[in-house]
mmCIF file of C-alpha atoms in Angstrom:
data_model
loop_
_atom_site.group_PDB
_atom_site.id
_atom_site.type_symbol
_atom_site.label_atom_id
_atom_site.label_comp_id
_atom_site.label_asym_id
_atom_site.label_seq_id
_atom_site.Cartn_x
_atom_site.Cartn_y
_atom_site.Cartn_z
ATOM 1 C CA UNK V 22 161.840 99.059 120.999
ATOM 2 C CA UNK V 23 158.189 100.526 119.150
ATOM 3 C CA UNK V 24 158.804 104.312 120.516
ATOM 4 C CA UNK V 25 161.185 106.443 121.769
ATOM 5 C CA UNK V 26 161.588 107.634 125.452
ATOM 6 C CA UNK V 27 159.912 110.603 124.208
ATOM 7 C CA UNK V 28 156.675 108.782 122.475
ATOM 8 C CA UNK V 29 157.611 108.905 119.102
ATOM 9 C CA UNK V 30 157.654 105.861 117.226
ATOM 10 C CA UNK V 31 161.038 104.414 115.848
ATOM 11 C CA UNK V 32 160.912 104.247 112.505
ATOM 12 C CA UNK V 33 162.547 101.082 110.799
ATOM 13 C CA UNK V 34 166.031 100.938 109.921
ATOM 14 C CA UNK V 35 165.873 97.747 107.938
ATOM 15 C CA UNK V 36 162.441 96.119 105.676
ATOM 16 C CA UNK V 37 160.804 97.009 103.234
ATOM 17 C CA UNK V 38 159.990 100.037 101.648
ATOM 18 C CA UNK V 39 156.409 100.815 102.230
ATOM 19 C CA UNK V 40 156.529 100.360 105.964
ATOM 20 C CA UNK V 41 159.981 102.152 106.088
ATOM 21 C CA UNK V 42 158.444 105.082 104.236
ATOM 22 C CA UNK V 43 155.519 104.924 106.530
ATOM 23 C CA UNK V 44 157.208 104.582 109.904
ATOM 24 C CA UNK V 45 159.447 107.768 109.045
ATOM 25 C CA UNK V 46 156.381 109.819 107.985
ATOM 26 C CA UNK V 47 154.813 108.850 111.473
ATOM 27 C CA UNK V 48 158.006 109.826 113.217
ATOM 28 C CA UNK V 49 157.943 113.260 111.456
ATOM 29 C CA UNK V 50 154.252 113.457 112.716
ATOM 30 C CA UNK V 51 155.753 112.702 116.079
ATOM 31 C CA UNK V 52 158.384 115.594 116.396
ATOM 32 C CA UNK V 53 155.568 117.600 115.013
ATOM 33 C CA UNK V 54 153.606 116.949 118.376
ATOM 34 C CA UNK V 55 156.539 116.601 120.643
ATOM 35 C CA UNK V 56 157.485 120.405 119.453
ATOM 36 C CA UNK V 57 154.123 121.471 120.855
ATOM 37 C CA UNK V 58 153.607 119.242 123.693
ATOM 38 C CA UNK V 59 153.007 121.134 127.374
ATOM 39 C CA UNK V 60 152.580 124.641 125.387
ATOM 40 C CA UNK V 61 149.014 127.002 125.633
ATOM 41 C CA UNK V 62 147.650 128.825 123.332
ATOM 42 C CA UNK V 63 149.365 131.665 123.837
ATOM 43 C CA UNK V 64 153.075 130.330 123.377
ATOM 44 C CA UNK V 65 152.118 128.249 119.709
ATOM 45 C CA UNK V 66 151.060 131.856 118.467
ATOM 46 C CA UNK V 67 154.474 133.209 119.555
ATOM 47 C CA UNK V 68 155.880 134.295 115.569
ATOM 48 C CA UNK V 69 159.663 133.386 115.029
ATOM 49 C CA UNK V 70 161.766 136.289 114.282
ATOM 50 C CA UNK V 71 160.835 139.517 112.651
ATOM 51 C CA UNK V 72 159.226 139.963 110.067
ATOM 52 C CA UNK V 73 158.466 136.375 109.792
ATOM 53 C CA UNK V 74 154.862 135.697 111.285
ATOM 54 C CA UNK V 75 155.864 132.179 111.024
ATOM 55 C CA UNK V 76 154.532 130.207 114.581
ATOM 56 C CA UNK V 77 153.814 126.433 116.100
ATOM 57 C CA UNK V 78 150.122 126.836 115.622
ATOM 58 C CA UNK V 79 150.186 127.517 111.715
ATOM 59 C CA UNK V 80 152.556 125.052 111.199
ATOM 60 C CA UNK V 81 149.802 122.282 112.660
ATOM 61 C CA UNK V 82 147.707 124.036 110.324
ATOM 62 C CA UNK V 83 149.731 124.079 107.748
ATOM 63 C CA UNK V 84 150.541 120.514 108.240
ATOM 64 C CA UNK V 85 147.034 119.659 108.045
ATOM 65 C CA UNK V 86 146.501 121.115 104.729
ATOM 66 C CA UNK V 87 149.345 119.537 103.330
ATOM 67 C CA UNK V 88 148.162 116.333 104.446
ATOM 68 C CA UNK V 89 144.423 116.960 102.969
ATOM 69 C CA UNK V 90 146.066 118.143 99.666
ATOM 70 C CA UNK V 91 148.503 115.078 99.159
ATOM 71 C CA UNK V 92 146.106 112.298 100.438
ATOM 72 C CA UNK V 93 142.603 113.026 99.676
ATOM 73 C CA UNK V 94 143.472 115.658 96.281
ATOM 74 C CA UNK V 95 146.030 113.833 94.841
ATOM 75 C CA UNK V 96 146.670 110.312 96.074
ATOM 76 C CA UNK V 97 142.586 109.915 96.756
ATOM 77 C CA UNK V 98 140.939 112.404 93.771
ATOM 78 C CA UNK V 99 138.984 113.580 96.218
ATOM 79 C CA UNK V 100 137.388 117.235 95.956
ATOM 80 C CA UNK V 101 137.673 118.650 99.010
ATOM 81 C CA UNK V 102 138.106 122.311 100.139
ATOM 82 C CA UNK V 103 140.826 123.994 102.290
ATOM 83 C CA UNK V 104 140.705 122.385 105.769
ATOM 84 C CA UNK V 105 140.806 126.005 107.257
ATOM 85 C CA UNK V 106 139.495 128.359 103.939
ATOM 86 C CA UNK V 107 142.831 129.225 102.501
ATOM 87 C CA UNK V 108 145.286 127.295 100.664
ATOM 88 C CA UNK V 109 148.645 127.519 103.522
ATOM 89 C CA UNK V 110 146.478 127.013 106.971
ATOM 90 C CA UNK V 111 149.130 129.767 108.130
ATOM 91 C CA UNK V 112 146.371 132.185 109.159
ATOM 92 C CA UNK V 113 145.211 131.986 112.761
ATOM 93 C CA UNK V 114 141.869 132.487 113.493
ATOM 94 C CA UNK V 115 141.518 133.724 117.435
ATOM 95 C CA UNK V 116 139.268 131.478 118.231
ATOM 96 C CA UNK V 117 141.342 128.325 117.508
ATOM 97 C CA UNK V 118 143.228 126.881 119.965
ATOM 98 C CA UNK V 119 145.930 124.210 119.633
ATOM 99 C CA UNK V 120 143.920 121.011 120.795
ATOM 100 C CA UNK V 121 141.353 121.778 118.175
ATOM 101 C CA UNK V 122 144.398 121.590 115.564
ATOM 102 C CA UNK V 123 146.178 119.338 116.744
ATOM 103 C CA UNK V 124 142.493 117.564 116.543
ATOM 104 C CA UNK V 125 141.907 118.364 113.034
ATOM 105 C CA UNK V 126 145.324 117.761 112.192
ATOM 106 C CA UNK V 127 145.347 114.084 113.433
ATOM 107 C CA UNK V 128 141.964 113.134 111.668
ATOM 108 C CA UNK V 129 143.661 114.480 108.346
ATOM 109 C CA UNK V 130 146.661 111.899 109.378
ATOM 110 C CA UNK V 131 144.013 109.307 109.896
ATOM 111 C CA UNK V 132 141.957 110.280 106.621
ATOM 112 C CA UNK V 133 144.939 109.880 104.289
ATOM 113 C CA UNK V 134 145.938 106.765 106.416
ATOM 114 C CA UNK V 135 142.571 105.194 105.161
ATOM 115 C CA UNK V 136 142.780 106.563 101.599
ATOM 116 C CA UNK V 137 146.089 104.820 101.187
ATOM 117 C CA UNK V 138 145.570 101.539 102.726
ATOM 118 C CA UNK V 139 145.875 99.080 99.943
ATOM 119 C CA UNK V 140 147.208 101.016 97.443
ATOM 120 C CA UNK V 141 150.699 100.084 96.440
ATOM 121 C CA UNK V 142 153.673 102.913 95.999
ATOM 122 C CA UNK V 143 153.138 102.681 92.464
ATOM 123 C CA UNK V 144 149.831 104.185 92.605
ATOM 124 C CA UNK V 145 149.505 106.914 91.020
ATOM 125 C CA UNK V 146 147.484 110.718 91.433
ATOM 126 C CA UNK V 147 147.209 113.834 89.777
ATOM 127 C CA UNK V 148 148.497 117.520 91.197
ATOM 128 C CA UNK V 149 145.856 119.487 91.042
ATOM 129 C CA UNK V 150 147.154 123.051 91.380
ATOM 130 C CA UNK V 151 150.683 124.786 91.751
ATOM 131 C CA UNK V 152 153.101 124.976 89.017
ATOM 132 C CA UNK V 153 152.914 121.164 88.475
ATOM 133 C CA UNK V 154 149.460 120.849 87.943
ATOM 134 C CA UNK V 155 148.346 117.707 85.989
ATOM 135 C CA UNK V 156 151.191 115.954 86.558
ATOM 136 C CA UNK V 157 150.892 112.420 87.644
ATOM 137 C CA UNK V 158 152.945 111.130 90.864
ATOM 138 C CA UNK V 159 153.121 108.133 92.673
ATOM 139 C CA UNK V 160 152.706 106.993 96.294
ATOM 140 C CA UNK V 161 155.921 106.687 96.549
ATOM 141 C CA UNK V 162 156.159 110.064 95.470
ATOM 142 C CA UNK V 163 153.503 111.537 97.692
ATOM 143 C CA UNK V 164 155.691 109.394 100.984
ATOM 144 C CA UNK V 165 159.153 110.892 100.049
ATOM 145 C CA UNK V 166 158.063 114.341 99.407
ATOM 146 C CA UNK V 167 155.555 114.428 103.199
ATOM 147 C CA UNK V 168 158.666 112.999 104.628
ATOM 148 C CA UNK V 169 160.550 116.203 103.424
ATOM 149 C CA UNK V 170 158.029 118.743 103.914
ATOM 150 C CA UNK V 171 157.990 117.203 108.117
ATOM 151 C CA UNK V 172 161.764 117.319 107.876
ATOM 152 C CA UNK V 173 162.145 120.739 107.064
ATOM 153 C CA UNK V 174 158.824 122.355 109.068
ATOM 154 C CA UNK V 175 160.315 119.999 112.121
ATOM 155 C CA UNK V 176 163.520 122.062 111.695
ATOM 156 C CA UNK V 177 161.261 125.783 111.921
ATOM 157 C CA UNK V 178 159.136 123.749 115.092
ATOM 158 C CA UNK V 179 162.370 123.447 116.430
ATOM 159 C CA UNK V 180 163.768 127.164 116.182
ATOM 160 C CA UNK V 181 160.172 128.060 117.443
ATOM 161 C CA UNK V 182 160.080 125.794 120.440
ATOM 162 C CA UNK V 183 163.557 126.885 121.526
ATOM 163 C CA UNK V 184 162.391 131.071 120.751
ATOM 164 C CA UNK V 185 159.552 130.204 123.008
ATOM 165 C CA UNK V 186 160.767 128.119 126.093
ATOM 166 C CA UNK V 187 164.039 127.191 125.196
ATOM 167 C CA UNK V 188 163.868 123.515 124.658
ATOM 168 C CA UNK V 189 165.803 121.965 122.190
ATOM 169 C CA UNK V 190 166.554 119.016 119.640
ATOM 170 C CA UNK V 191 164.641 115.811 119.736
#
């Protein structure tokens, strides 16, 4: 079985390390979309709870910019700018629907996808800001610590998707 009823992909329960750490990155990616699947515009800007501003839409932006930051700043030394103009990609911009970030979001997957290929876990980058800037981390690193950040947003998608329609798990 390659996905889940649902779409996702099953990530591997047995292997090797690289493709285990990759297959439960692209699982986190999954939930990610599977939180906002069949929701408009409207809905993904619905904020969790008071006074948290906190909604579905920023957290694909959000997402994005993490994924920009680890692959292309760190794991690629690549200079790039703030996908969206501002460090978080929490602020919504009116104008911005969720196709085009969900868009934007998947060609940052694919971007990083590219700057990885070939490299082994070992591989190391540089932070580049934050309170561990300069330090060097690996792949490996980089892989452990996306597959955390996913965890825990997936968790927030989760309260979110249930505050706005009521659906649940997965």
């Amino acid at each position: 079985m390659d996905t889940l009823p649902d779409g996702r992909p099953v990530p591997h329960l047995t292997g090797d390390e690289r493709p285990m750490l990759d297959s439960w990155l692209d699982f986190h990616r999954g939930t990610l979309a599977l939180k906002c699947a069949e929701l408009d515009d409207a809905q993904v800007r619905r904020p969790s709870a008071e006074p948290s501003a906190l909604t579905l839409l920023g957290l694909v932006q959000h997402l994005a910019e993490v994924e920009r930051n680890w692959f292309q700043r760190v794991i690629g030394g690549l200079d790039v700018p703030p996908v969206y103009g501002e460090e978080t990609g929490y602020v919504l911009d009116p104008a911005r629907g969720l196709d085009e970030a969900l868009d934007v979001w998947r060609r940052e997957i694919a971007r990083g996808r590219e700057l990885c290929a070939g490299r082994s876990l070992d591989y190391t980058g540089r932070i580049v800001d934050g309170p561990m800037t300069g330090l060097q981390v690996s792949l490996r690193w980089v892989l452990i610590h996306m597959i955390e950040e996913y965890a825990r947003h997936n968790g927030h998608a989760d309260i979110l998707r249930e505050r706005i329609d009521g659906v649940t798990g997965y």
